[in-house]
Amino acid sequence: MDIPDCHQLVADLPRPAATAGHIQETQGAIADILSAKDDRLLVILGPCSIHDPHASLEYAAQLAAVSRRYDKELLLVMRTYFEKPRTTVGWKGFINDPGLDEGFNIAAGLVKARQLLLDINAMGLATATEFLCPANALYIADLISWGAIGARTTESQIHRELASALHCPIGFKNSTDGNIQIAMDAIQSVQASHVIYAPKAAGGLQAVKTAGNPNCHIILRGGRQPNYAAKDVDAAHESLLNRALPAKIMVDCSHGNSQKQHLNQLIVGQSLCRQIGEGKRHIAAVMLESFLKAGKQAHKGEGQLVYGQSITDGCIDWQDTVGLLDDFARAVNQRRQALECQQQAAMSLYARSQVKVYA
Ligand SMILES: O=C[C@H](O)[C@H](O)COP(=O)(O)O
Ligand SMILES: C=C(OP(=O)(O)O)C(=O)O
């Protein structure tokens, strides 16, 4: 099977100017959250994987509708994950096998993925993805506002080089066994420029120098043990500061932190709300795996599936998602109050010490 040329596909399904503007704005807002200019919480949420564009659009429409409600406290970006890194073998995602039938119609997968990203962005909702196969990035990266490099690839030089070429902010997961050093090494590597191969519009390859990506951060996703508790988050923050790396942290409520039990995401979420509400500034972002229906189902092939339910990791349902978003929004407001109180206390201490000095 021939794979379409990336320049041709992008020309056939072009990015409208309004979408380009919205993506640039969202990337700027995320950069502001990562540099503490914006005190909102970035929330990356949506299904573990895209397998049914129809159900994904229904989820996106619901998310777009509620996102305006949380505008002052939360920046919501939808997970649109088309590639799945497997521990051993399994369905590798919608681009690789869009028919879910081992037909591996990658050409159709690329077209359908790009179309879905265009449709979701047209709703005014920004999209997030994991970049896994560097070639796939050429077909979709211009429609992505935030990207992840996964636990299985954070240590890979190829993925670091790719991230250094991308315009969107990128989060790096700790490894599946819980090692956070590799994510910190990745952030340092990706800030630098690298020389990589890129396809020429006329065919063939060229060597290009990447710009380097200053908007990167760590994602604590748990490993053999969860790492969302205050002691782990604070230790990661300390380590980032010691290496003079960007010290804002995203905590993934799923994966190693939920021990792959989708309802545990609610427990992780509550712990994060407490930490944020107490004034912890370094928690800048969270990730949730959420879909229309709770849990997951066995991958049986198109046409035999429960509508709106994950075929990879288990997700929380829509009702629990909105409940958690309410809690996160409340926690951000509590953090604002806590920080204001701390500031006032510091100012009154300063005022008293001035009285002493000049009395
Ligand atoms: O996010 C999805 C999964 O955790 C990841 O793709 C690994 O899945 P697997 O262990 O079922 O292969
Ligand atoms: C595969 C994922 O995560 P991780 O790399 O943490 O396993 C994911 O977020 O879909």
GROMACS .gro file of C-alpha atoms and ligand atoms in nm:
model
  381
    1MET     CA    1   0.000   0.000   0.000
    2ASP     CA    2   0.125   0.348  -0.087
    3ILE     CA    3   0.130   0.600   0.196
    4PRO     CA    4   0.018   0.949   0.086
    5ASP     CA    5   0.282   1.218   0.062
    6CYS     CA    6   0.265   1.438   0.375
    7HIS     CA    7   0.281   1.766   0.181
    8GLN     CA    8  -0.001   1.646  -0.045
    9LEU     CA    9  -0.225   1.539   0.244
   10VAL     CA   10  -0.173   1.868   0.425
   11ALA     CA   11  -0.258   2.052   0.100
   12ASP     CA   12  -0.569   1.834   0.045
   13LEU     CA   13  -0.692   1.888   0.402
   14PRO     CA   14  -0.557   2.235   0.481
   15ARG     CA   15  -0.560   2.402   0.820
   16PRO     CA   16  -0.801   2.700   0.813
   17ALA     CA   17  -0.663   3.037   0.928
   18ALA     CA   18  -0.903   3.046   1.226
   19THR     CA   19  -0.775   2.707   1.345
   20ALA     CA   20  -0.413   2.817   1.302
   21GLY     CA   21  -0.488   3.124   1.514
   22HIS     CA   22  -0.662   2.921   1.786
   23ILE     CA   23  -0.377   2.668   1.803
   24GLN     CA   24  -0.117   2.944   1.829
   25GLU     CA   25  -0.320   3.107   2.105
   26THR     CA   26  -0.355   2.778   2.295
   27GLN     CA   27   0.016   2.698   2.263
   28GLY     CA   28   0.088   3.049   2.398
   29ALA     CA   29  -0.152   2.998   2.689
   30ILE     CA   30   0.013   2.664   2.775
   31ALA     CA   31   0.357   2.829   2.758
   32ASP     CA   32   0.225   3.096   2.997
   33ILE     CA   33   0.100   2.829   3.239
   34LEU     CA   34   0.441   2.658   3.224
   35SER     CA   35   0.620   2.986   3.295
   36ALA     CA   36   0.376   3.090   3.573
   37LYS     CA   37   0.242   3.392   3.382
   38ASP     CA   38  -0.099   3.222   3.386
   39ASP     CA   39  -0.211   3.054   3.711
   40ARG     CA   40  -0.476   2.830   3.556
   41LEU     CA   41  -0.444   2.451   3.555
   42LEU     CA   42  -0.386   2.280   3.220
   43VAL     CA   43  -0.607   1.969   3.192
   44ILE     CA   44  -0.534   1.717   2.915
   45LEU     CA   45  -0.834   1.482   2.902
   46GLY     CA   46  -1.013   1.246   2.671
   47PRO     CA   47  -1.013   0.882   2.566
   48CYS     CA   48  -0.705   0.667   2.605
   49SER     CA   49  -0.716   0.617   2.228
   50ILE     CA   50  -0.928   0.729   1.936
   51HIS     CA   51  -1.102   0.434   1.771
   52ASP     CA   52  -1.439   0.575   1.664
   53PRO     CA   53  -1.445   0.929   1.515
   54HIS     CA   54  -1.821   0.957   1.573
   55ALA     CA   55  -1.800   0.893   1.949
   56SER     CA   56  -1.488   1.112   1.969
   57LEU     CA   57  -1.678   1.402   1.809
   58GLU     CA   58  -1.967   1.355   2.052
   59TYR     CA   59  -1.720   1.368   2.344
   60ALA     CA   60  -1.547   1.673   2.189
   61ALA     CA   61  -1.879   1.858   2.154
   62GLN     CA   62  -1.960   1.797   2.523
   63LEU     CA   63  -1.612   1.906   2.627
   64ALA     CA   64  -1.623   2.220   2.411
   65ALA     CA   65  -1.954   2.313   2.573
   66VAL     CA   66  -1.826   2.280   2.933
   67SER     CA   67  -1.482   2.426   2.864
   68ARG     CA   68  -1.627   2.780   2.855
   69ARG     CA   69  -1.765   2.724   3.207
   70TYR     CA   70  -1.413   2.659   3.344
   71ASP     CA   71  -1.235   2.921   3.137
   72LYS     CA   72  -1.109   3.126   3.433
   73GLU     CA   73  -0.959   2.832   3.622
   74LEU     CA   74  -0.882   2.554   3.372
   75LEU     CA   75  -0.743   2.525   3.021
   76LEU     CA   76  -0.896   2.210   2.873
   77VAL     CA   77  -0.726   2.030   2.583
   78MET     CA   78  -0.869   1.705   2.443
   79ARG     CA   79  -0.662   1.386   2.420
   80THR     CA   80  -0.674   1.275   2.056
   81TYR     CA   81  -0.430   0.983   2.072
   82PHE     CA   82  -0.398   0.806   1.738
   83GLU     CA   83  -0.087   0.599   1.820
   84LYS     CA   84  -0.050   0.347   2.102
   85PRO     CA   85   0.284   0.226   2.232
   86ARG     CA   86   0.238  -0.137   2.341
   87THR     CA   87   0.415  -0.316   2.622
   88THR     CA   88   0.444  -0.619   2.392
   89VAL     CA   89   0.189  -0.651   2.111
   90GLY     CA   90  -0.163  -0.522   2.051
   91TRP     CA   91  -0.361  -0.271   1.844
   92LYS     CA   92  -0.124   0.017   1.772
   93GLY     CA   93  -0.389   0.282   1.719
   94PHE     CA   94  -0.619   0.442   1.468
   95ILE     CA   95  -0.352   0.557   1.221
   96ASN     CA   96  -0.190   0.214   1.204
   97ASP     CA   97  -0.515   0.015   1.186
   98PRO     CA   98  -0.825   0.238   1.148
   99GLY     CA   99  -1.052  -0.057   1.066
  100LEU     CA  100  -0.953  -0.230   1.395
  101ASP     CA  101  -0.930  -0.546   1.183
  102GLU     CA  102  -0.559  -0.585   1.113
  103GLY     CA  103  -0.625  -0.441   0.769
  104PHE     CA  104  -0.353  -0.182   0.850
  105ASN     CA  105  -0.495   0.077   0.611
  106ILE     CA  106  -0.245   0.343   0.719
  107ALA     CA  107  -0.330   0.567   0.422
  108ALA     CA  108  -0.693   0.586   0.541
  109GLY     CA  109  -0.582   0.619   0.903
  110LEU     CA  110  -0.376   0.930   0.824
  111VAL     CA  111  -0.662   1.094   0.632
  112LYS     CA  112  -0.922   1.012   0.900
  113ALA     CA  113  -0.695   1.129   1.183
  114ARG     CA  114  -0.626   1.462   1.012
  115GLN     CA  115  -0.996   1.510   0.934
  116LEU     CA  116  -1.094   1.442   1.295
  117LEU     CA  117  -0.837   1.692   1.423
  118LEU     CA  118  -0.973   1.953   1.180
  119ASP     CA  119  -1.330   1.885   1.299
  120ILE     CA  120  -1.246   1.905   1.670
  121ASN     CA  121  -1.037   2.220   1.630
  122ALA     CA  122  -1.325   2.375   1.432
  123MET     CA  123  -1.538   2.338   1.748
  124GLY     CA  124  -1.292   2.568   1.923
  125LEU     CA  125  -1.143   2.280   2.123
  126ALA     CA  126  -0.766   2.232   2.118
  127THR     CA  127  -0.616   1.885   2.071
  128ALA     CA  128  -0.334   1.686   2.233
  129THR     CA  129  -0.157   1.373   2.116
  130GLU     CA  130   0.131   1.138   2.184
  131PHE     CA  131   0.398   1.155   1.915
  132LEU     CA  132   0.520   0.802   1.860
  133CYS     CA  133   0.613   0.734   1.494
  134PRO     CA  134   0.812   1.043   1.385
  135ALA     CA  135   0.677   1.007   1.029
  136ASN     CA  136   0.317   1.044   1.148
  137ALA     CA  137   0.399   1.384   1.299
  138LEU     CA  138   0.446   1.521   0.947
  139TYR     CA  139   0.075   1.460   0.877
  140ILE     CA  140  -0.083   1.598   1.193
  141ALA     CA  141   0.155   1.811   1.404
  142ASP     CA  142   0.021   2.142   1.268
  143LEU     CA  143  -0.317   2.057   1.429
  144ILE     CA  144  -0.182   1.977   1.776
  145SER     CA  145  -0.164   2.225   2.065
  146TRP     CA  146   0.016   2.001   2.318
  147GLY     CA  147   0.212   1.678   2.274
  148ALA     CA  148   0.343   1.395   2.488
  149ILE     CA  149   0.640   1.167   2.455
  150GLY     CA  150   0.539   0.848   2.630
  151ALA     CA  151   0.693   0.646   2.910
  152ARG     CA  152   0.833   0.393   2.663
  153THR     CA  153   1.005   0.654   2.441
  154THR     CA  154   1.113   0.945   2.665
  155GLU     CA  155   1.469   0.807   2.668
  156SER     CA  156   1.480   0.772   2.287
  157GLN     CA  157   1.705   1.017   2.104
  158ILE     CA  158   1.480   1.008   1.796
  159HIS     CA  159   1.180   1.124   2.001
  160ARG     CA  160   1.381   1.395   2.172
  161GLU     CA  161   1.498   1.521   1.832
  162LEU     CA  162   1.141   1.520   1.707
  163ALA     CA  163   1.021   1.714   2.014
  164SER     CA  164   1.294   1.973   1.957
  165ALA     CA  165   1.145   2.040   1.611
  166LEU     CA  166   0.781   2.069   1.720
  167HIS     CA  167   0.608   2.401   1.786
  168CYS     CA  168   0.377   2.273   2.057
  169PRO     CA  169   0.468   2.238   2.425
  170ILE     CA  170   0.571   1.880   2.506
  171GLY     CA  171   0.537   1.673   2.822
  172PHE     CA  172   0.778   1.386   2.893
  173LYS     CA  173   0.657   1.092   3.098
  174ASN     CA  174   0.871   0.921   3.357
  175SER     CA  175   0.961   0.563   3.257
  176THR     CA  176   0.728   0.268   3.317
  177ASP     CA  177   0.940   0.164   3.615
  178GLY     CA  178   0.911   0.513   3.769
  179ASN     CA  179   1.250   0.666   3.675
  180ILE     CA  180   1.210   1.046   3.654
  181GLN     CA  181   1.574   1.115   3.560
  182ILE     CA  182   1.512   1.018   3.196
  183ALA     CA  183   1.232   1.277   3.169
  184MET     CA  184   1.462   1.546   3.310
  185ASP     CA  185   1.739   1.442   3.066
  186ALA     CA  186   1.481   1.466   2.785
  187ILE     CA  187   1.379   1.820   2.881
  188GLN     CA  188   1.744   1.927   2.881
  189SER     CA  189   1.811   1.758   2.546
  190VAL     CA  190   1.503   1.900   2.377
  191GLN     CA  191   1.581   2.260   2.470
  192ALA     CA  192   1.884   2.229   2.239
  193SER     CA  193   1.885   2.235   1.861
  194HIS     CA  194   1.945   1.905   1.674
  195VAL     CA  195   2.010   1.817   1.310
  196ILE     CA  196   1.754   1.573   1.170
  197TYR     CA  197   1.624   1.446   0.834
  198ALA     CA  198   1.305   1.597   0.693
  199PRO     CA  199   1.123   1.531   0.364
  200LYS     CA  200   1.153   1.790   0.085
  201ALA     CA  201   0.833   1.902  -0.091
  202ALA     CA  202   0.987   1.790  -0.422
  203GLY     CA  203   1.067   1.443  -0.284
  204GLY     CA  204   1.378   1.308  -0.113
  205LEU     CA  205   1.522   1.408   0.223
  206GLN     CA  206   1.708   1.708   0.355
  207ALA     CA  207   1.901   1.776   0.675
  208VAL     CA  208   1.742   2.049   0.887
  209LYS     CA  209   1.841   2.214   1.213
  210THR     CA  210   1.561   2.212   1.471
  211ALA     CA  211   1.484   2.524   1.672
  212GLY     CA  212   1.486   2.351   2.013
  213ASN     CA  213   1.174   2.349   2.227
  214PRO     CA  214   1.173   2.569   2.539
  215ASN     CA  215   0.819   2.469   2.647
  216CYS     CA  216   0.874   2.121   2.790
  217HIS     CA  217   0.783   1.967   3.123
  218ILE     CA  218   0.782   1.642   3.314
  219ILE     CA  219   0.475   1.419   3.351
  220LEU     CA  220   0.457   1.207   3.666
  221ARG     CA  221   0.262   0.898   3.552
  222GLY     CA  222   0.365   0.655   3.827
  223GLY     CA  223   0.568   0.341   3.770
  224ARG     CA  224   0.598   0.034   3.987
  225GLN     CA  225   0.456   0.263   4.254
  226PRO     CA  226   0.233   0.569   4.207
  227ASN     CA  227   0.413   0.907   4.225
  228TYR     CA  228   0.128   1.157   4.267
  229ALA     CA  229   0.156   1.199   4.646
  230ALA     CA  230   0.289   1.527   4.787
  231LYS     CA  231   0.627   1.374   4.880
  232ASP     CA  232   0.684   1.250   4.521
  233VAL     CA  233   0.563   1.569   4.353
  234ASP     CA  234   0.778   1.782   4.584
  235ALA     CA  235   1.083   1.559   4.533
  236ALA     CA  236   1.044   1.586   4.154
  237HIS     CA  237   1.013   1.965   4.187
  238GLU     CA  238   1.331   1.981   4.395
  239SER     CA  239   1.520   1.767   4.141
  240LEU     CA  240   1.407   1.991   3.852
  241LEU     CA  241   1.516   2.303   4.042
  242ASN     CA  242   1.854   2.145   4.123
  243ARG     CA  243   1.913   2.092   3.751
  244ALA     CA  244   1.784   2.442   3.662
  245LEU     CA  245   1.516   2.286   3.443
  246PRO     CA  246   1.158   2.411   3.391
  247ALA     CA  247   1.003   2.312   3.721
  248LYS     CA  248   0.632   2.300   3.641
  249ILE     CA  249   0.484   1.952   3.671
  250MET     CA  250   0.197   1.762   3.510
  251VAL     CA  251   0.054   1.470   3.705
  252ASP     CA  252  -0.115   1.191   3.511
  253CYS     CA  253  -0.409   1.053   3.710
  254SER     CA  254  -0.407   0.733   3.503
  255HIS     CA  255  -0.147   0.470   3.403
  256GLY     CA  256   0.099   0.386   3.684
  257ASN     CA  257  -0.073   0.637   3.912
  258SER     CA  258  -0.409   0.459   3.885
  259GLN     CA  259  -0.244   0.117   3.860
  260LYS     CA  260  -0.462   0.096   3.547
  261GLN     CA  261  -0.786   0.089   3.753
  262HIS     CA  262  -0.985   0.372   3.596
  263LEU     CA  263  -1.178   0.466   3.914
  264ASN     CA  264  -0.847   0.520   4.096
  265GLN     CA  265  -0.813   0.833   3.883
  266LEU     CA  266  -1.073   0.990   4.114
  267ILE     CA  267  -0.856   0.917   4.418
  268VAL     CA  268  -0.548   1.061   4.245
  269GLY     CA  269  -0.752   1.363   4.137
  270GLN     CA  270  -0.866   1.429   4.497
  271SER     CA  271  -0.507   1.415   4.622
  272LEU     CA  272  -0.406   1.666   4.355
  273CYS     CA  273  -0.697   1.895   4.447
  274ARG     CA  274  -0.578   1.894   4.809
  275GLN     CA  275  -0.220   1.972   4.707
  276ILE     CA  276  -0.327   2.249   4.468
  277GLY     CA  277  -0.575   2.394   4.719
  278GLU     CA  278  -0.301   2.414   4.982
  279GLY     CA  279  -0.112   2.645   4.747
  280LYS     CA  280   0.127   2.414   4.559
  281ARG     CA  281   0.226   2.627   4.261
  282HIS     CA  282   0.440   2.368   4.084
  283ILE     CA  283   0.142   2.150   3.988
  284ALA     CA  284   0.064   2.323   3.659
  285ALA     CA  285  -0.121   2.047   3.477
  286VAL     CA  286  -0.306   1.717   3.510
  287MET     CA  287  -0.400   1.437   3.271
  288LEU     CA  288  -0.719   1.229   3.277
  289GLU     CA  289  -0.834   0.934   3.069
  290SER     CA  290  -1.204   0.996   3.021
  291PHE     CA  291  -1.469   0.896   2.767
  292LEU     CA  292  -1.847   0.883   2.729
  293LYS     CA  293  -1.875   0.549   2.914
  294ALA     CA  294  -1.670   0.416   3.203
  295GLY     CA  295  -1.416   0.135   3.186
  296LYS     CA  296  -1.287  -0.049   2.884
  297GLN     CA  297  -1.391  -0.333   2.656
  298ALA     CA  298  -1.210  -0.607   2.472
  299HIS     CA  299  -1.102  -0.506   2.123
  300LYS     CA  300  -1.351  -0.701   1.906
  301GLY     CA  301  -1.344  -0.512   1.576
  302GLU     CA  302  -1.558  -0.234   1.434
  303GLY     CA  303  -1.934  -0.284   1.456
  304GLN     CA  304  -1.928  -0.508   1.764
  305LEU     CA  305  -1.826  -0.250   2.020
  306VAL     CA  306  -2.003  -0.065   2.302
  307TYR     CA  307  -2.038   0.295   2.180
  308GLY     CA  308  -1.823   0.552   2.362
  309GLN     CA  309  -1.614   0.304   2.564
  310SER     CA  310  -1.235   0.268   2.546
  311ILE     CA  311  -1.070  -0.025   2.369
  312THR     CA  312  -0.734   0.041   2.537
  313ASP     CA  313  -0.698   0.163   2.899
  314GLY     CA  314  -1.010   0.211   3.112
  315CYS     CA  315  -1.153   0.564   3.130
  316ILE     CA  316  -1.377   0.747   3.375
  317ASP     CA  317  -1.719   0.836   3.236
  318TRP     CA  318  -1.856   1.179   3.149
  319GLN     CA  319  -2.031   1.236   3.484
  320ASP     CA  320  -1.718   1.160   3.688
  321THR     CA  321  -1.516   1.376   3.448
  322VAL     CA  322  -1.732   1.683   3.505
  323GLY     CA  323  -1.730   1.620   3.881
  324LEU     CA  324  -1.350   1.615   3.879
  325LEU     CA  325  -1.330   1.927   3.662
  326ASP     CA  326  -1.551   2.107   3.918
  327ASP     CA  327  -1.312   1.996   4.193
  328PHE     CA  328  -1.003   2.107   3.999
  329ALA     CA  329  -1.161   2.449   3.931
  330ARG     CA  330  -1.241   2.487   4.302
  331ALA     CA  331  -0.886   2.385   4.396
  332VAL     CA  332  -0.741   2.651   4.163
  333ASN     CA  333  -0.953   2.918   4.335
  334GLN     CA  334  -0.844   2.788   4.677
  335ARG     CA  335  -0.482   2.807   4.562
  336ARG     CA  336  -0.533   3.168   4.457
  337GLN     CA  337  -0.674   3.249   4.801
  338ALA     CA  338  -0.399   3.058   4.981
  339LEU     CA  339  -0.129   3.241   4.786
  340GLU     CA  340  -0.297   3.577   4.846
  341CYS     CA  341  -0.306   3.509   5.221
  342GLN     CA  342   0.063   3.411   5.214
  343GLN     CA  343   0.144   3.732   5.027
  344GLN     CA  344  -0.054   3.947   5.270
  345ALA     CA  345   0.116   3.780   5.567
  346ALA     CA  346   0.457   3.845   5.410
  347MET     CA  347   0.365   4.209   5.345
  348SER     CA  348   0.243   4.273   5.699
  349LEU     CA  349   0.563   4.117   5.835
  350TYR     CA  350   0.762   4.350   5.610
  351ALA     CA  351   0.554   4.650   5.723
  352ARG     CA  352   0.618   4.563   6.092
  353SER     CA  353   0.989   4.528   6.036
  354GLN     CA  354   0.997   4.871   5.870
  355VAL     CA  355   0.829   5.021   6.175
  356LYS     CA  356   1.103   4.868   6.390
  357VAL     CA  357   1.382   4.998   6.171
  358TYR     CA  358   1.259   5.356   6.148
  359ALA     CA  359   1.090   5.399   6.489
  360LIG     O1  360  -0.215   0.409   2.734
  360LIG     C1  361  -0.225   0.297   2.691
  360LIG     C2  362  -0.150   0.185   2.742
  360LIG     O2  363  -0.119   0.202   2.877
  360LIG     C3  364  -0.022   0.164   2.666
  360LIG     O3  365  -0.050   0.174   2.530
  360LIG     C4  366   0.035   0.026   2.699
  360LIG     O4  367  -0.063  -0.067   2.688
  360LIG     P1  368  -0.038  -0.223   2.700
  360LIG     O5  369   0.043  -0.248   2.823
  360LIG     O6  370  -0.178  -0.278   2.709
  360LIG     O7  371   0.031  -0.269   2.576
  361LIG     C1  372   0.051   0.539   2.670
  361LIG     C2  373   0.025   0.641   2.750
  361LIG     O1  374   0.091   0.671   2.860
  361LIG     P1  375   0.229   0.614   2.916
  361LIG     O2  376   0.332   0.650   2.815
  361LIG     O3  377   0.242   0.686   3.045
  361LIG     O4  378   0.213   0.466   2.935
  361LIG     C3  379  -0.089   0.732   2.724
  361LIG     O5  380  -0.094   0.840   2.785
  361LIG     O6  381  -0.172   0.695   2.642
   0.00000   0.00000   0.00000
